Short mmCIF file of C-alpha atoms and ligand atoms in Angstrom, two decimals:
data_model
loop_
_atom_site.label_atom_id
_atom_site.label_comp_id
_atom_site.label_asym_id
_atom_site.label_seq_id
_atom_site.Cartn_x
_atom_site.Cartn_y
_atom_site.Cartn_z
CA UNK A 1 -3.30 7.26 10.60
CA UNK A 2 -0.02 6.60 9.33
CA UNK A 3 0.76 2.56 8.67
CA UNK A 4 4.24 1.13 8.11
CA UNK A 5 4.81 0.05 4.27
CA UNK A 6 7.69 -2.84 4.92
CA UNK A 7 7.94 -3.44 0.56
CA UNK A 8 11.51 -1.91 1.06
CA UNK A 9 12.31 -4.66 3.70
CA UNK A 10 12.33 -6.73 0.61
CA UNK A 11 14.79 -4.69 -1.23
CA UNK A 12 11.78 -3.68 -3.62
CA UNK A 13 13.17 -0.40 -4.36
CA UNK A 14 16.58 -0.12 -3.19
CA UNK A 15 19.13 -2.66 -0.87
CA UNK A 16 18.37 -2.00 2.51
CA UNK A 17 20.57 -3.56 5.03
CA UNK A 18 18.72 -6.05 7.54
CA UNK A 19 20.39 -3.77 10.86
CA UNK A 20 18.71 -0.96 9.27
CA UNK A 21 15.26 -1.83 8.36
CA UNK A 22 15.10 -3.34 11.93
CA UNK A 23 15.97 -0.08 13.49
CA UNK A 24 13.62 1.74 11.48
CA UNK A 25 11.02 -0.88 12.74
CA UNK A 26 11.62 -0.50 16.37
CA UNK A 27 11.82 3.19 15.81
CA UNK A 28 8.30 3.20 14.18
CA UNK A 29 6.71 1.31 17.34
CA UNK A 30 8.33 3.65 19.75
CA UNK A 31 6.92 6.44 18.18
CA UNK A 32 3.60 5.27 17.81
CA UNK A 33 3.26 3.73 14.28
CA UNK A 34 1.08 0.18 15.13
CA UNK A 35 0.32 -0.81 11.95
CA UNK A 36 2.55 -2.89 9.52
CA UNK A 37 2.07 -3.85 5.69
CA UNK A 38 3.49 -6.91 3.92
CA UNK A 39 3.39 -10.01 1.50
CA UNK A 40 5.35 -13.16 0.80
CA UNK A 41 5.85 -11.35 -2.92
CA UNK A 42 8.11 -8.49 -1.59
CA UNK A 43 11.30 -9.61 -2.17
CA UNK A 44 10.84 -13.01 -2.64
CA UNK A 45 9.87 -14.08 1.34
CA UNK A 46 12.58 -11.58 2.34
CA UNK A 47 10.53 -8.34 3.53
CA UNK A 48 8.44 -11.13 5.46
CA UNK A 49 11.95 -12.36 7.08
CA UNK A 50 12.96 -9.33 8.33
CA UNK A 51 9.65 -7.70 9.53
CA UNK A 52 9.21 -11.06 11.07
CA UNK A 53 12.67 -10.82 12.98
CA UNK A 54 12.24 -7.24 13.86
CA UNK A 55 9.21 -7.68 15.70
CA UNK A 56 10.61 -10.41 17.96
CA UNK A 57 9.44 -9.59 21.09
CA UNK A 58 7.16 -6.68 20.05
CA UNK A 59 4.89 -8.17 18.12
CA UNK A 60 2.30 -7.77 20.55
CA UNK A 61 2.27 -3.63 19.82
CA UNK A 62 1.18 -3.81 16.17
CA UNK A 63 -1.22 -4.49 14.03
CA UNK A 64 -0.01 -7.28 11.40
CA UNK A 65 -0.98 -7.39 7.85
CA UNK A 66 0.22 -9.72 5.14
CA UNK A 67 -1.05 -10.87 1.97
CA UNK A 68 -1.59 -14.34 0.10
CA UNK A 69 -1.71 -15.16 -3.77
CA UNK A 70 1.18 -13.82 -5.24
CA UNK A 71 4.69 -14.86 -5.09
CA UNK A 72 6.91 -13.19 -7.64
CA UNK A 73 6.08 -10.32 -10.84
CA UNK A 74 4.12 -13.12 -12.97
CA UNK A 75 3.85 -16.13 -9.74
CA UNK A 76 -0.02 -15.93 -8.78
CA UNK A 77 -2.04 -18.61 -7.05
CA UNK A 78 -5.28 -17.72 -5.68
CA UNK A 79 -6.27 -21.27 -4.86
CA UNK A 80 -8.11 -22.07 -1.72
CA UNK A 81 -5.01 -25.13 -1.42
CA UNK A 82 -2.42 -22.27 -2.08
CA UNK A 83 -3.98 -19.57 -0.15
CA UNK A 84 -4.40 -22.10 3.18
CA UNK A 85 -0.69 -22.98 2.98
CA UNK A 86 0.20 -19.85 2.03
CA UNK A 87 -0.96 -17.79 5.99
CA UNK A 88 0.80 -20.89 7.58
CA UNK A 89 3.97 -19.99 5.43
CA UNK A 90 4.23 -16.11 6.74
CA UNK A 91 3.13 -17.57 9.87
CA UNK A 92 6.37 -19.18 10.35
CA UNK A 93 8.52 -16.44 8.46
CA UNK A 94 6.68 -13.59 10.96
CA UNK A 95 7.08 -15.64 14.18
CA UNK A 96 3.32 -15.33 14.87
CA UNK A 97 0.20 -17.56 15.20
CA UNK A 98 -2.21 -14.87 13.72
CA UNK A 99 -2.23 -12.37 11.66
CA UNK A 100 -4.71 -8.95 12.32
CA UNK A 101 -5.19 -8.70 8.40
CA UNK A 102 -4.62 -11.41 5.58
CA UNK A 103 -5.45 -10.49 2.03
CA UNK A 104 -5.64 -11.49 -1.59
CA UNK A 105 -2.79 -9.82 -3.33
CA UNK A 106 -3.10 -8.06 -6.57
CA UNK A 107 -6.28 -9.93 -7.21
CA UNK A 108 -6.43 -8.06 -11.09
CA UNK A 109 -4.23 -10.90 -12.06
CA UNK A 110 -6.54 -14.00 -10.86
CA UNK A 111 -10.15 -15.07 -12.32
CA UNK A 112 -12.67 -12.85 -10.66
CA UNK A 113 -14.83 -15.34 -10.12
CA UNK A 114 -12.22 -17.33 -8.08
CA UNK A 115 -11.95 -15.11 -5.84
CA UNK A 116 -15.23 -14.14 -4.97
CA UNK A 117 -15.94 -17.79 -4.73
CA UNK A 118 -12.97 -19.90 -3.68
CA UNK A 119 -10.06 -17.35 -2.68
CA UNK A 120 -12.48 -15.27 -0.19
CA UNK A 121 -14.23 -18.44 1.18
CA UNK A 122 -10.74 -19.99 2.22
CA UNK A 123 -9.51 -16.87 3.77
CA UNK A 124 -12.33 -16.91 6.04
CA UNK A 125 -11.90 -20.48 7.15
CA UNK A 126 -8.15 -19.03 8.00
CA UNK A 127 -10.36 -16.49 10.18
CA UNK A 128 -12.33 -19.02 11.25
CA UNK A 129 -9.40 -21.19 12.75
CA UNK A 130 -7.78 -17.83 14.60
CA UNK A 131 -4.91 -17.42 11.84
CA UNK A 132 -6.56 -14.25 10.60
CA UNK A 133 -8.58 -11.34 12.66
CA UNK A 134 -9.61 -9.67 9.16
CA UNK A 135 -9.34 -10.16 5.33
CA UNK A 136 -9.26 -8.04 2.57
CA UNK A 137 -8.46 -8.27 -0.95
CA UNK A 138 -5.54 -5.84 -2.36
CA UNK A 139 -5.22 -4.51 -6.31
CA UNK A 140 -4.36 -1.46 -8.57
CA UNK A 141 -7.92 -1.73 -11.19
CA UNK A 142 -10.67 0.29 -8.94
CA UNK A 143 -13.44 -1.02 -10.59
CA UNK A 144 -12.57 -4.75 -10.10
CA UNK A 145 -11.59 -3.52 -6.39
CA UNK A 146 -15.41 -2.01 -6.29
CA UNK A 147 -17.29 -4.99 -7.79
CA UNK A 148 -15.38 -7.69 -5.46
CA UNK A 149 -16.07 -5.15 -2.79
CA UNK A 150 -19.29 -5.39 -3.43
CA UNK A 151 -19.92 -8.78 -3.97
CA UNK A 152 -17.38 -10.67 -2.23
CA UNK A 153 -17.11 -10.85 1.48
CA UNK A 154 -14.35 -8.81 2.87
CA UNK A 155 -13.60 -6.84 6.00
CA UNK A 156 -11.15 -4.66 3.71
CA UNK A 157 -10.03 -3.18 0.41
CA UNK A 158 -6.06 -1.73 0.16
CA UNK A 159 -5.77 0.31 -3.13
CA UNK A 160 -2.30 1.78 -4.72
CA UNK A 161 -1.48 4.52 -6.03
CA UNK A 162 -5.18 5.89 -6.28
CA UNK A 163 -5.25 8.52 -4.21
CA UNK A 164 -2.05 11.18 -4.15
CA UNK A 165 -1.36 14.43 -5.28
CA UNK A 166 -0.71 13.02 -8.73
CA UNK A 167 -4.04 10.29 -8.73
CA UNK A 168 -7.54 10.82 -6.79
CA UNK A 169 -10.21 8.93 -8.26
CA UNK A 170 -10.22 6.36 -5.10
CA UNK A 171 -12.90 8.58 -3.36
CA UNK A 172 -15.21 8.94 -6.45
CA UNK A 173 -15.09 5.14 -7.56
CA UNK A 174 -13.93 2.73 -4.55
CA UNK A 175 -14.96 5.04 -1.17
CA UNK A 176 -18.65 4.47 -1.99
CA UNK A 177 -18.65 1.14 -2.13
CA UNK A 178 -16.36 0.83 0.62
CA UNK A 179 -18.87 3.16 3.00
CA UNK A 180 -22.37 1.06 1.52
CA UNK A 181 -20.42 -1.98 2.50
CA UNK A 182 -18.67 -0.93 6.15
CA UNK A 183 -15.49 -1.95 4.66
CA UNK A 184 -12.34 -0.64 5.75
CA UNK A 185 -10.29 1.52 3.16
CA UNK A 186 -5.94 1.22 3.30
CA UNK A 187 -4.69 3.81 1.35
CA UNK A 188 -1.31 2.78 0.24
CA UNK A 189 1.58 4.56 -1.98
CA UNK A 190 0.87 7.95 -1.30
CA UNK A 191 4.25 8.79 -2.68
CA UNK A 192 3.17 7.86 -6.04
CA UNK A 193 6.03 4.15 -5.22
CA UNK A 194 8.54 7.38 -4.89
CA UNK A 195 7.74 9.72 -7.68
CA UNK A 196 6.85 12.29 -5.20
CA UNK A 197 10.13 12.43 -3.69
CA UNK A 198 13.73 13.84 -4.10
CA UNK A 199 14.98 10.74 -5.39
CA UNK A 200 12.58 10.37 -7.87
CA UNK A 201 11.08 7.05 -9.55
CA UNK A 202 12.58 3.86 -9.38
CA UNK A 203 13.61 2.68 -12.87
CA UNK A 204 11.05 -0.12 -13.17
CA UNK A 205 8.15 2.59 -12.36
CA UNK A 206 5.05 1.76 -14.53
CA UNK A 207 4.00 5.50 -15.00
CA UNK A 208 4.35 7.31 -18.06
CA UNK A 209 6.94 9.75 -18.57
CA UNK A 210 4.87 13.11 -18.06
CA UNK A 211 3.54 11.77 -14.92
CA UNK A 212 7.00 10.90 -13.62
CA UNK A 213 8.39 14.70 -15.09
CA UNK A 214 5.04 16.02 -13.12
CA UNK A 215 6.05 14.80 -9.85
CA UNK A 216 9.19 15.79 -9.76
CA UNK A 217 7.82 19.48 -10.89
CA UNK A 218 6.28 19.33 -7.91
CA UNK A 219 8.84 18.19 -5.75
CA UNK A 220 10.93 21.30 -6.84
CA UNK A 221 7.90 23.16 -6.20
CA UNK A 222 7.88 22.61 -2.64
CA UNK A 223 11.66 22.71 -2.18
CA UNK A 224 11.39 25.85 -3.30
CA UNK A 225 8.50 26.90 -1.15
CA UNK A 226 10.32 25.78 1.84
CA UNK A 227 7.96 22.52 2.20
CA UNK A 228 9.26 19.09 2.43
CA UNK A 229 7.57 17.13 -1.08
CA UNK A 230 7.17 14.40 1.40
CA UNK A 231 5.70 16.07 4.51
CA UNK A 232 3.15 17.96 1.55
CA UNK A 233 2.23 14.62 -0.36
CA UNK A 234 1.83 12.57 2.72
CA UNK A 235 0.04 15.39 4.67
CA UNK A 236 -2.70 15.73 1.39
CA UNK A 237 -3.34 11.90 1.80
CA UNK A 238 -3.79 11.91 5.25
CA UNK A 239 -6.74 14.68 5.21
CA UNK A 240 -8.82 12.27 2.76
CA UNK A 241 -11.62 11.61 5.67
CA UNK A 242 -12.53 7.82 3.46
CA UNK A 243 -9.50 6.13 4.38
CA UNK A 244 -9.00 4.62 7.46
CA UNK A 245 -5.20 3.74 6.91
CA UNK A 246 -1.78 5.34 4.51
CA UNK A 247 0.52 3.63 3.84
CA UNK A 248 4.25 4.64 3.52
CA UNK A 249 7.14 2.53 2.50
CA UNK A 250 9.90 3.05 4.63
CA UNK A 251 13.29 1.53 5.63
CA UNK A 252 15.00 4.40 7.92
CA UNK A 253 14.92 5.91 10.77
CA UNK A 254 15.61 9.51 8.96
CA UNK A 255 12.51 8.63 6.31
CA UNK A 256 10.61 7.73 9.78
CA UNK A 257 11.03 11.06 11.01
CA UNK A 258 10.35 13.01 8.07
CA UNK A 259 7.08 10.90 6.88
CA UNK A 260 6.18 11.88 10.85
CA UNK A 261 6.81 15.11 10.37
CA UNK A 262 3.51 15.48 7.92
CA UNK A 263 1.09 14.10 11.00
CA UNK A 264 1.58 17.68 12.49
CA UNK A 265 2.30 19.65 9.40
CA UNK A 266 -1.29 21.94 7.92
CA UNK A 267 -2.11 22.01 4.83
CA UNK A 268 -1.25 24.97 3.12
CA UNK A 269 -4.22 25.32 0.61
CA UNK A 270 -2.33 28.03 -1.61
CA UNK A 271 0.13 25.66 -2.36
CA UNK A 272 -2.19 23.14 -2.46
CA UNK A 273 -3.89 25.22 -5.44
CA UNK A 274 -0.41 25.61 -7.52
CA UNK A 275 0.09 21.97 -6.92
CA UNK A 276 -2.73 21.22 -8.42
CA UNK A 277 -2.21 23.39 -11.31
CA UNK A 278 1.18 21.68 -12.09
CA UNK A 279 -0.35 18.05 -12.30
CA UNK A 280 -3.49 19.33 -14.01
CA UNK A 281 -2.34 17.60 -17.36
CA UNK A 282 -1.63 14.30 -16.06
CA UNK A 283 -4.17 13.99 -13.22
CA UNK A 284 -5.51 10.20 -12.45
CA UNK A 285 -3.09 9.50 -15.76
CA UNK A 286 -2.59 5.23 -14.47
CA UNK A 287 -1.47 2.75 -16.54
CA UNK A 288 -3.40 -0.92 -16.83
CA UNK A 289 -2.77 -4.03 -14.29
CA UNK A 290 -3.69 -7.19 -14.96
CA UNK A 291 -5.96 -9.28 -16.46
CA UNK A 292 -7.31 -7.20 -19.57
CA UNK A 293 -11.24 -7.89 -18.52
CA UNK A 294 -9.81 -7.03 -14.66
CA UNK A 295 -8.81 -3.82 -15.99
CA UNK A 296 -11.14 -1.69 -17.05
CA UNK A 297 -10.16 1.87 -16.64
CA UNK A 298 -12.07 4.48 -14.02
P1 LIG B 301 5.24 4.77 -1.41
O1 LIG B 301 4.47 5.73 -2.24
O2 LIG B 301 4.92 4.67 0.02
O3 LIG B 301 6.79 5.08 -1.64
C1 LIG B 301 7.77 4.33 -1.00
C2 LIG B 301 9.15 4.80 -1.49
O4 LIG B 301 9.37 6.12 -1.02
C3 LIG B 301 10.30 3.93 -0.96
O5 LIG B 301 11.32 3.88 -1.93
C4 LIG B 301 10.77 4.71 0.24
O6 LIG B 301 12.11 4.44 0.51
C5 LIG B 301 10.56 6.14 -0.22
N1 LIG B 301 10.38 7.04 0.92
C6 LIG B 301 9.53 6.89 1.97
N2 LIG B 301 9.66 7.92 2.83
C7 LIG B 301 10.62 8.72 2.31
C8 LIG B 301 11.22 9.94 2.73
N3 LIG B 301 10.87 10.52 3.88
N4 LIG B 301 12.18 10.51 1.96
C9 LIG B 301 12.53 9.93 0.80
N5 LIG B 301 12.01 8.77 0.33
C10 LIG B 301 11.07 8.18 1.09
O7 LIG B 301 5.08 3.34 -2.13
P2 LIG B 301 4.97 1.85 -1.60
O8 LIG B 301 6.09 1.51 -0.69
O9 LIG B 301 4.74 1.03 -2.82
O10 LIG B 301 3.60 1.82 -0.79
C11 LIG B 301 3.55 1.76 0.62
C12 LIG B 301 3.22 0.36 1.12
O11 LIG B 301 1.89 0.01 0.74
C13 LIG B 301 4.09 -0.77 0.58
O12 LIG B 301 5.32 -0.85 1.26
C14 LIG B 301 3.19 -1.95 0.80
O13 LIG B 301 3.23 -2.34 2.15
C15 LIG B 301 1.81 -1.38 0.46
N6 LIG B 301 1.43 -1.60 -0.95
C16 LIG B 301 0.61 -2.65 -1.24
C17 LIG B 301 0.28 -2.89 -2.56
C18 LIG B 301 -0.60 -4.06 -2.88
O14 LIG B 301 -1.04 -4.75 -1.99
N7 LIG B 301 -0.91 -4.34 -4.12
C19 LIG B 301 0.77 -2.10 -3.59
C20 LIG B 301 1.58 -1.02 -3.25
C21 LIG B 301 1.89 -0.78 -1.93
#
């Protein structure tokens, strides 16, 4: 299943204009897509703004998911206070009374503790008073995203960046957990936050260099094998039977198609192999998030 990333609403990778993120919005419901990522961080409030005014009128179609405890690159408050005005906040901004999925943002940068015992606790009082139908707790760090799995409370667990062509250790440290548990699994950036792509990384993209040089090696790969890079990265992601959820950031209608385009596209497993050969070096290369005893390395 294929879920609408709405980070570039918020201008998080390149200006998008408002008239076109709302088309490619409306053009994601119509052809199916019913499930919609954001947070108050991306862009400041603003990817919340616009999602929120593109789904006037629709928003009865999708499943809604926004997140709570960060604000800005070094803004974090996981504070039951913060986190309970926080949902009432995108509330307004998303011109909803509920949400289908709230969650703790990035929670590698708060105190584990508090938010296995304060954060967690508040979010399911939200549930409790109809402002939330799930919660879930969002970060980079597997391990911290296992152990709060594990002994927190929570409905669901969205991971980045852990499980692409270029990283996979998502089904080897988080998937277990996430089964033992009954816990939902998003996976989300399965273009590597654009790596895997023509354009290449964005300039504030925290992977090393060889990683970076290793997508776009395979990105010419599959240009020159006739394959779309995205239709091929999107389509690997998509076969991983542990996640219930990808999710793709996207801000036109022509990105819309193409990232469609991999739901009927096979997997070609020879190229799959060469692929794999190319990234060999760098495989599950990720760089540290966080709090340093939140970020202990897979
Ligand atoms: P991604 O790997 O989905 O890449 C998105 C980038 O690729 C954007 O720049 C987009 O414009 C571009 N792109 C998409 N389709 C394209 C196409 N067909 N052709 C060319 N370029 C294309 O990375 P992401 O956006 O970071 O991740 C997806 C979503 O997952 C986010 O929007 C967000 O909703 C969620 N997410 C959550 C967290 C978190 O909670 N901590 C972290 C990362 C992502």
């Amino acid at each position: 299943m294929l879920g609408f990333g709405a980070s570039p609403l918020g201008n998080v990778f390149d200006e998008v204009s408002p008239a076109q993120g709302e088309r490619a919005v409306h053009a994601a419901i119509d052809r199916g897509i019913n499930l919609f990522d954001v947070s108050p961080y991306y862009g400041k409030t603003l990817a919340e703004e616009r999602l929120g005014a593109a789904l006037l009128g629709r928003r009865d179609k999708v499943a809604l998911s926004t997140k709570c405890g960060r604000y800005d690159t070094d803004c974090f408050d996981f504070s039951a206070a913060r986190v309970t005005a926080s949902i009432d906040e995108s509330l307004s901004r998303l011109h909803t009374d509920y949400v289908d999925l709230l969650q703790a943002h990035d929670i590698e940068f708060g105190d584990r503790r508090q938010i296995i015992e304060e954060t967690i606790p508040a979010m399911r009082r939200i549930q409790a008073a109809g402002k939330a139908r799930f919660i879930g707790v969002t970060g980079l760090p597997l391990k911290m995203l296992a152990d709060v799995a594990a002994r927190g409370d929570v409905d669901v667990v969205l991971s980045y960046c852990r499980y692409n062509l270029l990283v996979r250790d998502l089904n080897r440290v988080l998937a277990p957990i996430a089964e033992e548990h009954d816990i939902g699994l998003i996976n989300a950036s399965p273009l590597h936050m654009r790596v895997l792509t023509k354009e290449g990384a964005p300039p504030w993209h925290p992977a090393p260099t060889e990683v970076r040089e290793a997508g776009a090696r395979v990105v010419d790969f599959c240009c020159k094998h006739g394959v779309e890079p995205v239709v091929f990265a999107l389509r690997f992601c998509l076969d991983n039977p542990h996640v219930a959820s990808t999710l793709v950031g996207m801000s036109s209608i022509e990105q819309l198609e193409t990232n469609l385009r991999a739901m009927d596209y096979q997997m070609d497993p020879a190229l799959l192999e060469e692929v794999n050969g190319l990234i060999a070096p760098v495989r599950d290369i990720i760089w540290s998030s966080g709090r340093p005893e939140n970020n202990v390395q897979s």
